[in-house]
């Protein structure tokens, strides 16, 4: 595997005869091409504090309108600061329900050759290298910040942990001594990078650039039959309401989507492990408490409970949950899409009235939607409250932290970019414009802190 890093203005990557991969760096003279097997290149962006500028050239083709339209062959210029990648590639509409939005999410794939035989993996900062990135449109969130704030908050929670491994995904190496573990860049959630997308030199939209469902970002060893990476989404089917009862072996396909192995490739042992997890999650309180540490990680689930409550993540109570295991016994829950947080409703109708002072979970009634969260809270109430106090004392749960996370995103865009965004999408009916901004998010969060301080018995 070849690694290509450039701090020059331009890097040209091309493939020569017989699949030889030749990388031409500014100021370098390449060797004569050799006949080699196709290789995957890694292009690394190191200037992660810069705005990612993505220029897509369609050669006059119409943009896809849905995922069913498939991939569109394009060429790219992608830059961060003075680092530039020129590549062939494809774009495809990302998402299902979100595909109905006027402004699309785009899955971006990069290749070194026009035949798309030689993928380029893009690495941003300390991320894993991946040949598939997503430019999120953030259509219902005109602040362009809810996803980014949420994942920065989760990262701060992870970093505040006192014992190793801090990252859930590093439990993949639990069998190794600490000195044997080498960082992979995997974090188990999407790091987000502010971006701007141009289509054929015309403003398409502001975006957040992030990794898709790449198993490498979860330290999944594809040669280890004890590793599973999947997602739970109970929002459809029968019964129509979200329900953890849907979590079972029979739920694989309708409500459980395994990213690795794929659903049809799950072994009988893996299917049985998923089914056993479902039985545990739906067990009675006494059995849940007695068996908790066999199936779940206490620190992980308590942090997820608090994280979701803090941002009022109603969408993730039984949906958009990434779930991994490295031994078919203990499982870890991790966050995904967070655009409907901080009081924003999913359908573009605006803010949820009263959400800043409304608890996410009932805490008094075990609904089918809240089963694991309700039982975790009542099994470990003292530990939940202690962790909340720890995060408050560390200023992780604070308006100042939320402001810093937001500004890390918003300050990347200048006034001209915001004006172009408004003009591009105003007539398409961009929701919540004028209703939500940074001041609304901070005001909402401040009100929520007061309510949750009381609920979790926090005394500064």
Coordinates of C-alpha atoms in Angstrom, one line a residue:
X1 CA 0.0 0.0 0.0
X2 CA 1.4 3.4 -1.0
X3 CA 0.9 6.5 1.1
X4 CA 0.7 9.8 -0.6
X5 CA 1.0 13.0 1.4
X6 CA 1.4 16.5 -0.1
X7 CA 1.7 20.0 1.4
X8 CA 2.0 21.5 -2.0
X9 CA -0.8 23.2 -3.9
X10 CA -1.4 20.3 -6.3
X11 CA -1.0 16.6 -6.4
X12 CA -1.8 14.6 -9.6
X13 CA -2.6 10.9 -9.2
X14 CA -2.9 8.8 -12.3
X15 CA -2.7 5.2 -13.4
X16 CA -0.5 4.2 -16.2
X17 CA -0.3 1.1 -18.5
X18 CA -1.0 -2.4 -17.2
X19 CA -2.4 -1.2 -13.9
X20 CA 0.9 0.4 -12.7
X21 CA 0.1 3.0 -10.1
X22 CA 2.1 6.2 -10.6
X23 CA 1.9 9.1 -8.3
X24 CA 3.2 12.4 -9.6
X25 CA 4.0 14.9 -6.8
X26 CA 4.7 18.5 -7.5
X27 CA 8.4 18.9 -8.0
X28 CA 9.2 15.2 -8.3
X29 CA 10.2 13.2 -11.4
X30 CA 8.6 9.7 -11.4
X31 CA 10.3 6.5 -12.2
X32 CA 9.5 4.4 -15.3
X33 CA 6.2 2.5 -14.7
X34 CA 6.4 -1.1 -13.6
X35 CA 3.9 -3.8 -14.1
X36 CA 2.3 -4.3 -10.7
X37 CA -1.0 -5.3 -9.2
X38 CA -3.5 -2.5 -8.7
X39 CA -2.8 -0.8 -5.4
X40 CA -4.8 1.4 -3.0
X41 CA -3.3 4.8 -2.5
X42 CA -3.7 6.8 0.7
X43 CA -4.0 10.6 0.4
X44 CA -3.6 12.4 3.7
X45 CA -4.9 15.8 4.5
X46 CA -3.0 17.2 7.5
X47 CA -4.5 20.7 7.7
X48 CA -7.6 19.6 9.5
X49 CA -8.4 23.1 10.9
X50 CA -9.0 24.3 7.3
X51 CA -12.3 24.2 5.4
X52 CA -12.7 21.2 3.1
X53 CA -13.4 22.5 -0.4
X54 CA -14.9 19.8 -2.7
X55 CA -15.2 20.6 -6.4
X56 CA -17.2 18.0 -8.4
X57 CA -17.1 18.0 -12.2
X58 CA -19.9 16.2 -13.9
X59 CA -19.1 16.8 -17.5
X60 CA -22.6 18.1 -18.1
X61 CA -24.4 15.1 -16.6
X62 CA -27.6 15.5 -14.6
X63 CA -27.2 15.0 -10.8
X64 CA -28.9 11.9 -9.4
X65 CA -32.2 12.5 -7.5
X66 CA -32.3 9.3 -5.4
X67 CA -30.1 6.4 -4.3
X68 CA -31.9 4.3 -7.0
X69 CA -30.2 6.4 -9.6
X70 CA -26.9 4.8 -8.7
X71 CA -23.4 6.3 -9.0
X72 CA -22.5 9.1 -11.3
X73 CA -19.0 9.1 -12.7
X74 CA -17.3 12.4 -12.0
X75 CA -13.9 14.0 -11.3
X76 CA -12.9 15.7 -8.1
X77 CA -10.7 18.5 -6.8
X78 CA -10.7 18.3 -3.0
X79 CA -8.6 20.7 -0.9
X80 CA -7.9 21.6 2.7
X81 CA -5.6 24.6 3.1
X82 CA -2.9 24.3 0.4
X83 CA -3.2 20.5 0.1
X84 CA -5.0 19.4 -3.0
X85 CA -6.2 16.0 -4.3
X86 CA -7.2 15.6 -7.9
X87 CA -9.0 12.3 -8.6
X88 CA -11.6 10.4 -10.6
X89 CA -14.5 9.2 -8.7
X90 CA -18.3 8.8 -8.2
X91 CA -21.0 10.5 -6.3
X92 CA -24.2 8.9 -5.2
X93 CA -27.2 10.2 -3.2
X94 CA -26.8 9.0 0.4
X95 CA -29.7 8.2 2.7
X96 CA -33.3 7.0 2.1
X97 CA -35.8 9.4 3.7
X98 CA -33.3 12.2 3.3
X99 CA -33.2 11.7 -0.5
X100 CA -36.4 13.5 -0.7
X101 CA -34.7 16.7 0.4
X102 CA -33.9 19.3 -2.3
X103 CA -30.3 19.4 -1.1
X104 CA -28.8 15.9 -1.1
X105 CA -26.3 14.1 1.0
X106 CA -23.6 12.8 -1.3
X107 CA -21.4 9.6 -0.9
X108 CA -18.0 10.4 -2.4
X109 CA -15.7 7.7 -3.7
X110 CA -12.2 8.5 -5.1
X111 CA -10.2 6.6 -7.7
X112 CA -6.8 7.1 -9.3
X113 CA -8.0 6.0 -12.8
X114 CA -10.9 6.7 -15.1
X115 CA -11.9 3.0 -15.1
X116 CA -12.3 3.1 -11.3
X117 CA -10.1 0.1 -10.7
X118 CA -7.7 1.7 -8.3
X119 CA -9.4 3.3 -5.2
X120 CA -7.8 6.2 -3.3
X121 CA -8.4 6.1 0.4
X122 CA -8.6 9.6 1.9
X123 CA -7.3 10.2 5.4
X124 CA -8.1 13.4 7.2
X125 CA -5.9 14.1 10.2
X126 CA -5.8 11.1 12.5
X127 CA -8.9 9.5 10.9
X128 CA -8.8 6.1 9.3
X129 CA -8.1 6.1 5.6
X130 CA -11.3 5.4 3.7
X131 CA -12.3 5.3 0.0
X132 CA -15.8 6.5 0.9
X133 CA -16.8 9.8 2.6
X134 CA -20.1 11.5 3.0
X135 CA -20.9 15.2 2.4
X136 CA -23.9 15.7 4.7
X137 CA -26.3 18.4 3.5
X138 CA -27.8 19.2 6.9
X139 CA -31.0 20.2 5.1
X140 CA -33.3 20.5 8.2
X141 CA -30.6 22.1 10.3
X142 CA -29.7 25.5 8.6
X143 CA -27.1 26.1 11.4
X144 CA -25.0 23.3 9.8
X145 CA -23.8 22.4 13.3
X146 CA -26.0 19.9 15.2
X147 CA -24.2 16.8 13.9
X148 CA -20.8 18.4 14.5
X149 CA -21.6 19.7 18.0
X150 CA -23.0 16.3 19.0
X151 CA -20.1 14.3 17.9
X152 CA -17.6 16.8 19.4
X153 CA -19.5 16.4 22.7
X154 CA -19.4 12.6 22.5
X155 CA -15.6 12.8 21.8
X156 CA -15.1 15.1 24.8
X157 CA -17.0 12.6 27.0
X158 CA -14.8 9.8 25.8
X159 CA -11.7 11.8 26.4
X160 CA -12.8 12.6 29.9
X161 CA -12.7 8.9 30.9
X162 CA -10.2 8.0 33.5
X163 CA -9.3 4.5 32.5
X164 CA -8.0 2.8 29.3
X165 CA -9.2 2.0 26.8
X166 CA -11.2 5.2 26.5
X167 CA -12.6 4.4 23.1
X168 CA -15.1 1.6 22.9
X169 CA -13.6 0.3 19.6
X170 CA -10.2 -0.3 21.2
X171 CA -11.8 -3.2 23.1
X172 CA -11.0 -5.0 19.9
X173 CA -7.5 -5.3 21.3
X174 CA -8.4 -6.4 24.8
X175 CA -6.3 -9.5 24.3
X176 CA -3.2 -7.4 23.8
X177 CA -0.9 -5.7 26.4
X178 CA -1.3 -1.9 26.3
X179 CA 2.2 -1.5 24.9
X180 CA 1.3 -3.7 22.0
X181 CA -1.7 -1.6 20.9
X182 CA -1.0 0.8 18.0
X183 CA -3.6 3.5 17.3
X184 CA -5.6 2.8 14.1
X185 CA -7.5 6.1 13.8
X186 CA -10.8 4.3 14.5
X187 CA -13.1 6.0 16.9
X188 CA -16.5 4.4 16.5
X189 CA -18.3 7.5 15.5
X190 CA -18.1 10.1 12.7
X191 CA -15.6 12.9 13.2
X192 CA -17.0 15.9 11.2
X193 CA -15.2 18.4 9.0
X194 CA -16.8 21.6 7.8
X195 CA -16.9 21.6 4.0
X196 CA -18.3 23.4 1.0
X197 CA -19.4 21.6 -2.2
X198 CA -19.3 23.0 -5.7
X199 CA -20.9 21.3 -8.7
X200 CA -19.2 22.4 -12.0
X201 CA -17.9 25.5 -10.3
X202 CA -21.4 26.5 -9.0
X203 CA -22.2 26.7 -5.3
X204 CA -24.0 23.5 -4.4
X205 CA -24.0 23.8 -0.6
X206 CA -22.3 23.9 2.7
X207 CA -21.8 20.4 4.2
X208 CA -20.2 18.4 6.9
X209 CA -17.7 15.8 5.6
X210 CA -17.7 12.6 7.6
X211 CA -17.0 8.9 7.3
X212 CA -19.8 6.5 6.3
X213 CA -20.4 3.1 7.8
X214 CA -16.8 1.9 7.4
X215 CA -16.1 -1.1 9.5
X216 CA -12.5 0.0 9.8
X217 CA -13.7 3.0 11.9
X218 CA -14.9 0.4 14.4
X219 CA -11.7 -1.7 14.4
X220 CA -13.6 -4.6 12.8
X221 CA -11.2 -7.4 11.9
X222 CA -12.8 -9.1 8.9
X223 CA -10.9 -12.3 9.6
X224 CA -12.3 -12.6 13.1
X225 CA -15.6 -14.4 13.4
X226 CA -16.2 -12.8 16.8
X227 CA -16.4 -9.3 15.3
X228 CA -19.8 -7.8 14.3
X229 CA -20.7 -4.2 13.4
X230 CA -24.4 -3.5 13.0
X231 CA -27.1 -0.9 13.3
X232 CA -30.5 -1.1 15.1
X233 CA -33.5 0.9 13.7
X234 CA -36.9 0.0 15.0
X235 CA -38.9 2.8 13.4
X236 CA -40.9 0.8 10.9
X237 CA -42.7 -2.5 10.4
X238 CA -45.1 -4.2 12.8
X239 CA -45.7 -3.1 15.4
X240 CA -45.4 0.4 13.9
X241 CA -44.0 2.0 17.0
X242 CA -40.4 1.8 17.9
X243 CA -39.8 -1.2 20.1
X244 CA -36.9 -3.1 21.5
X245 CA -39.0 -6.2 21.1
X246 CA -37.9 -6.0 17.5
X247 CA -34.4 -6.8 18.6
X248 CA -34.0 -10.5 17.9
X249 CA -32.6 -13.0 15.4
X250 CA -35.9 -12.5 13.5
X251 CA -35.2 -8.8 13.4
X252 CA -32.1 -9.2 11.3
X253 CA -33.0 -7.5 8.0
X254 CA -36.1 -5.6 9.0
X255 CA -34.6 -3.7 11.9
X256 CA -31.1 -4.9 12.4
X257 CA -28.7 -4.1 9.5
X258 CA -25.3 -5.7 9.8
X259 CA -22.5 -3.8 8.1
X260 CA -20.0 -6.5 8.7
X261 CA -20.6 -9.3 8.2
X262 CA -23.5 -8.5 5.9
X263 CA -26.9 -9.9 7.0
X264 CA -26.7 -12.9 4.6
X265 CA -23.1 -13.7 5.7
X266 CA -23.8 -13.9 9.5
X267 CA -22.8 -17.3 10.9
X268 CA -25.2 -19.3 13.1
X269 CA -23.0 -18.4 16.1
X270 CA -23.2 -14.7 15.2
X271 CA -27.0 -14.9 14.8
X272 CA -27.4 -16.6 18.1
X273 CA -25.2 -14.0 19.8
X274 CA -27.5 -11.3 18.4
X275 CA -30.6 -13.2 19.6
X276 CA -29.1 -13.6 23.1
X277 CA -28.5 -9.9 23.3
X278 CA -32.1 -9.2 22.4
X279 CA -33.4 -11.6 25.1
X280 CA -31.2 -9.8 27.6
X281 CA -32.3 -6.3 26.6
X282 CA -35.9 -7.4 26.9
X283 CA -35.5 -9.3 30.1
X284 CA -37.1 -8.4 33.4
X285 CA -35.4 -5.9 35.7
X286 CA -33.9 -8.5 38.1
X287 CA -32.4 -10.5 35.3
X288 CA -31.2 -7.4 33.5
X289 CA -29.3 -6.2 36.5
X290 CA -27.8 -9.6 37.3
X291 CA -26.6 -10.2 33.7
X292 CA -25.7 -6.6 32.7
X293 CA -21.9 -6.9 32.9
X294 CA -22.0 -10.1 30.8
X295 CA -23.7 -8.3 27.9
X296 CA -22.9 -4.6 28.1
X297 CA -20.2 -2.2 29.2
X298 CA -21.4 -0.1 32.1
X299 CA -19.4 3.0 31.3
X300 CA -20.4 2.9 27.7
X301 CA -24.2 2.6 28.3
X302 CA -24.2 5.1 31.1
X303 CA -22.4 7.6 28.9
X304 CA -24.8 6.9 26.0
X305 CA -27.8 7.4 28.3
X306 CA -26.4 10.8 29.5
X307 CA -25.3 11.9 26.0
X308 CA -28.7 11.2 24.5
X309 CA -30.5 12.9 27.4
X310 CA -28.2 16.0 27.2
X311 CA -28.9 16.7 23.5
X312 CA -32.5 15.4 23.6
X313 CA -31.8 12.7 21.1
X314 CA -35.3 11.3 20.8
X315 CA -34.3 9.7 17.4
X316 CA -31.7 7.4 19.0
X317 CA -33.8 5.9 21.8
X318 CA -34.5 2.9 19.5
X319 CA -33.0 4.0 16.2
X320 CA -29.7 5.0 14.6
X321 CA -27.7 3.0 17.1
X322 CA -24.4 1.5 16.0
X323 CA -23.7 -1.7 17.9
X324 CA -20.4 -3.7 17.9
X325 CA -19.0 -6.7 19.6
X326 CA -15.5 -8.2 19.5
X327 CA -16.2 -11.5 21.4
X328 CA -19.9 -12.3 20.6
X329 CA -20.6 -11.7 24.3
X330 CA -20.1 -8.0 25.3
X331 CA -21.6 -5.3 23.1
X332 CA -21.0 -1.6 22.8
X333 CA -23.6 1.1 21.7
X334 CA -22.3 4.1 19.7
X335 CA -23.9 7.2 18.2
X336 CA -24.9 8.0 14.6
X337 CA -27.0 10.7 12.9
X338 CA -27.5 13.7 15.2
X339 CA -29.2 16.3 13.0
X340 CA -32.5 16.2 15.0
X341 CA -31.0 17.2 18.3
X342 CA -31.1 20.4 20.5
X343 CA -34.9 20.6 20.0
X344 CA -35.2 20.1 16.3
X345 CA -38.0 18.0 14.8
X346 CA -37.3 15.5 12.1
X347 CA -39.9 16.5 9.5
X348 CA -38.6 20.1 9.0
X349 CA -41.5 21.6 10.9
X350 CA -39.1 23.4 13.2
X351 CA -38.4 23.3 17.0
X352 CA -40.2 21.0 19.5
X353 CA -42.0 23.3 21.9
X354 CA -40.9 22.7 25.5
X355 CA -38.1 20.2 24.6
X356 CA -35.4 22.1 26.5
X357 CA -37.1 21.2 29.8
X358 CA -38.6 17.9 28.8
X359 CA -36.7 14.7 29.9
X360 CA -35.9 12.3 27.0
X361 CA -36.8 9.2 29.1
X362 CA -39.8 8.8 31.3
X363 CA -37.7 7.2 34.2
X364 CA -41.0 6.0 35.8
X365 CA -42.4 3.7 33.1
X366 CA -40.6 1.1 31.1
X367 CA -42.0 1.7 27.6
X368 CA -41.1 -0.7 24.8
X369 CA -39.1 2.1 23.2
X370 CA -36.9 2.8 26.3
X371 CA -36.3 -0.7 27.8
X372 CA -32.5 -0.7 28.1
X373 CA -32.3 2.9 29.1
X374 CA -35.0 2.7 31.8
X375 CA -33.4 -0.5 33.3
X376 CA -29.9 0.9 33.1
X377 CA -30.9 4.1 35.0
X378 CA -32.7 2.2 37.7
X379 CA -30.0 -0.5 38.0
X380 CA -27.2 2.1 38.3
X381 CA -28.8 5.3 39.5
X382 CA -26.0 6.3 41.8
X383 CA -23.4 5.7 39.0
X384 CA -25.4 7.6 36.5
X385 CA -25.6 10.6 38.8
X386 CA -21.9 10.4 39.7
X387 CA -21.0 10.4 36.0
X388 CA -23.3 13.3 35.3
X389 CA -21.6 15.3 38.1
X390 CA -18.1 14.3 36.8
X391 CA -19.0 15.7 33.3
X392 CA -20.5 18.9 34.8
X393 CA -17.5 19.5 37.0
X394 CA -15.1 18.9 34.0
X395 CA -17.2 21.5 32.0
X396 CA -17.9 18.9 29.3
X397 CA -21.6 19.4 30.0
X398 CA -21.5 23.2 29.8
X399 CA -22.8 26.0 27.6
X400 CA -19.1 27.1 27.1
X401 CA -18.2 23.7 25.7
X402 CA -21.2 23.7 23.3
X403 CA -20.3 27.2 22.1
X404 CA -16.7 26.1 21.5
X405 CA -17.8 23.0 19.5
X406 CA -20.2 25.2 17.4
X407 CA -17.7 27.9 16.7
X408 CA -15.2 25.2 15.6
X409 CA -17.6 24.6 12.8
X410 CA -19.3 27.9 12.0
X411 CA -16.1 30.0 11.9
X412 CA -14.9 28.0 8.9
X413 CA -17.6 29.6 6.7
X414 CA -17.4 33.3 5.7
X415 CA -20.3 35.6 5.1
X416 CA -20.1 35.1 1.3
X417 CA -20.6 31.4 1.8
X418 CA -23.6 31.8 4.0
X419 CA -25.2 34.2 1.5
X420 CA -24.6 31.8 -1.3
X421 CA -26.2 29.0 0.7
X422 CA -29.3 31.1 1.4
X423 CA -29.6 32.1 -2.2
X424 CA -29.1 28.6 -3.5
X425 CA -31.8 27.0 -1.3
X426 CA -34.2 29.7 -0.3
X427 CA -36.8 28.9 -3.0
X428 CA -36.6 25.2 -2.3
X429 CA -38.1 25.8 1.1
X430 CA -35.2 25.2 3.5
X431 CA -36.9 24.5 6.8
X432 CA -36.2 26.3 10.1
X433 CA -34.4 29.3 8.6
X434 CA -34.8 32.1 11.0
X435 CA -36.0 29.8 13.7
X436 CA -32.7 28.1 14.8
X437 CA -29.2 29.6 15.1
X438 CA -26.3 29.4 17.6
X439 CA -28.1 31.6 20.1
X440 CA -31.1 29.3 20.0
X441 CA -28.9 26.3 20.6
X442 CA -27.1 27.9 23.5
X443 CA -30.3 29.2 25.1
X444 CA -31.9 25.8 24.7
X445 CA -28.9 24.1 26.2
X446 CA -28.7 26.4 29.2
X447 CA -32.4 25.7 30.0
X448 CA -31.8 22.0 29.7
X449 CA -28.8 22.1 32.1
X450 CA -30.9 23.6 34.8
X451 CA -33.5 20.9 34.4
X452 CA -31.1 18.0 34.3
X453 CA -29.0 19.4 37.2
X454 CA -32.1 19.0 39.3
X455 CA -33.0 15.6 37.9
X456 CA -29.6 14.1 38.4
X457 CA -29.2 15.7 41.8
X458 CA -26.2 17.8 40.8
X459 CA -24.9 20.4 43.3
X460 CA -21.9 22.4 42.0

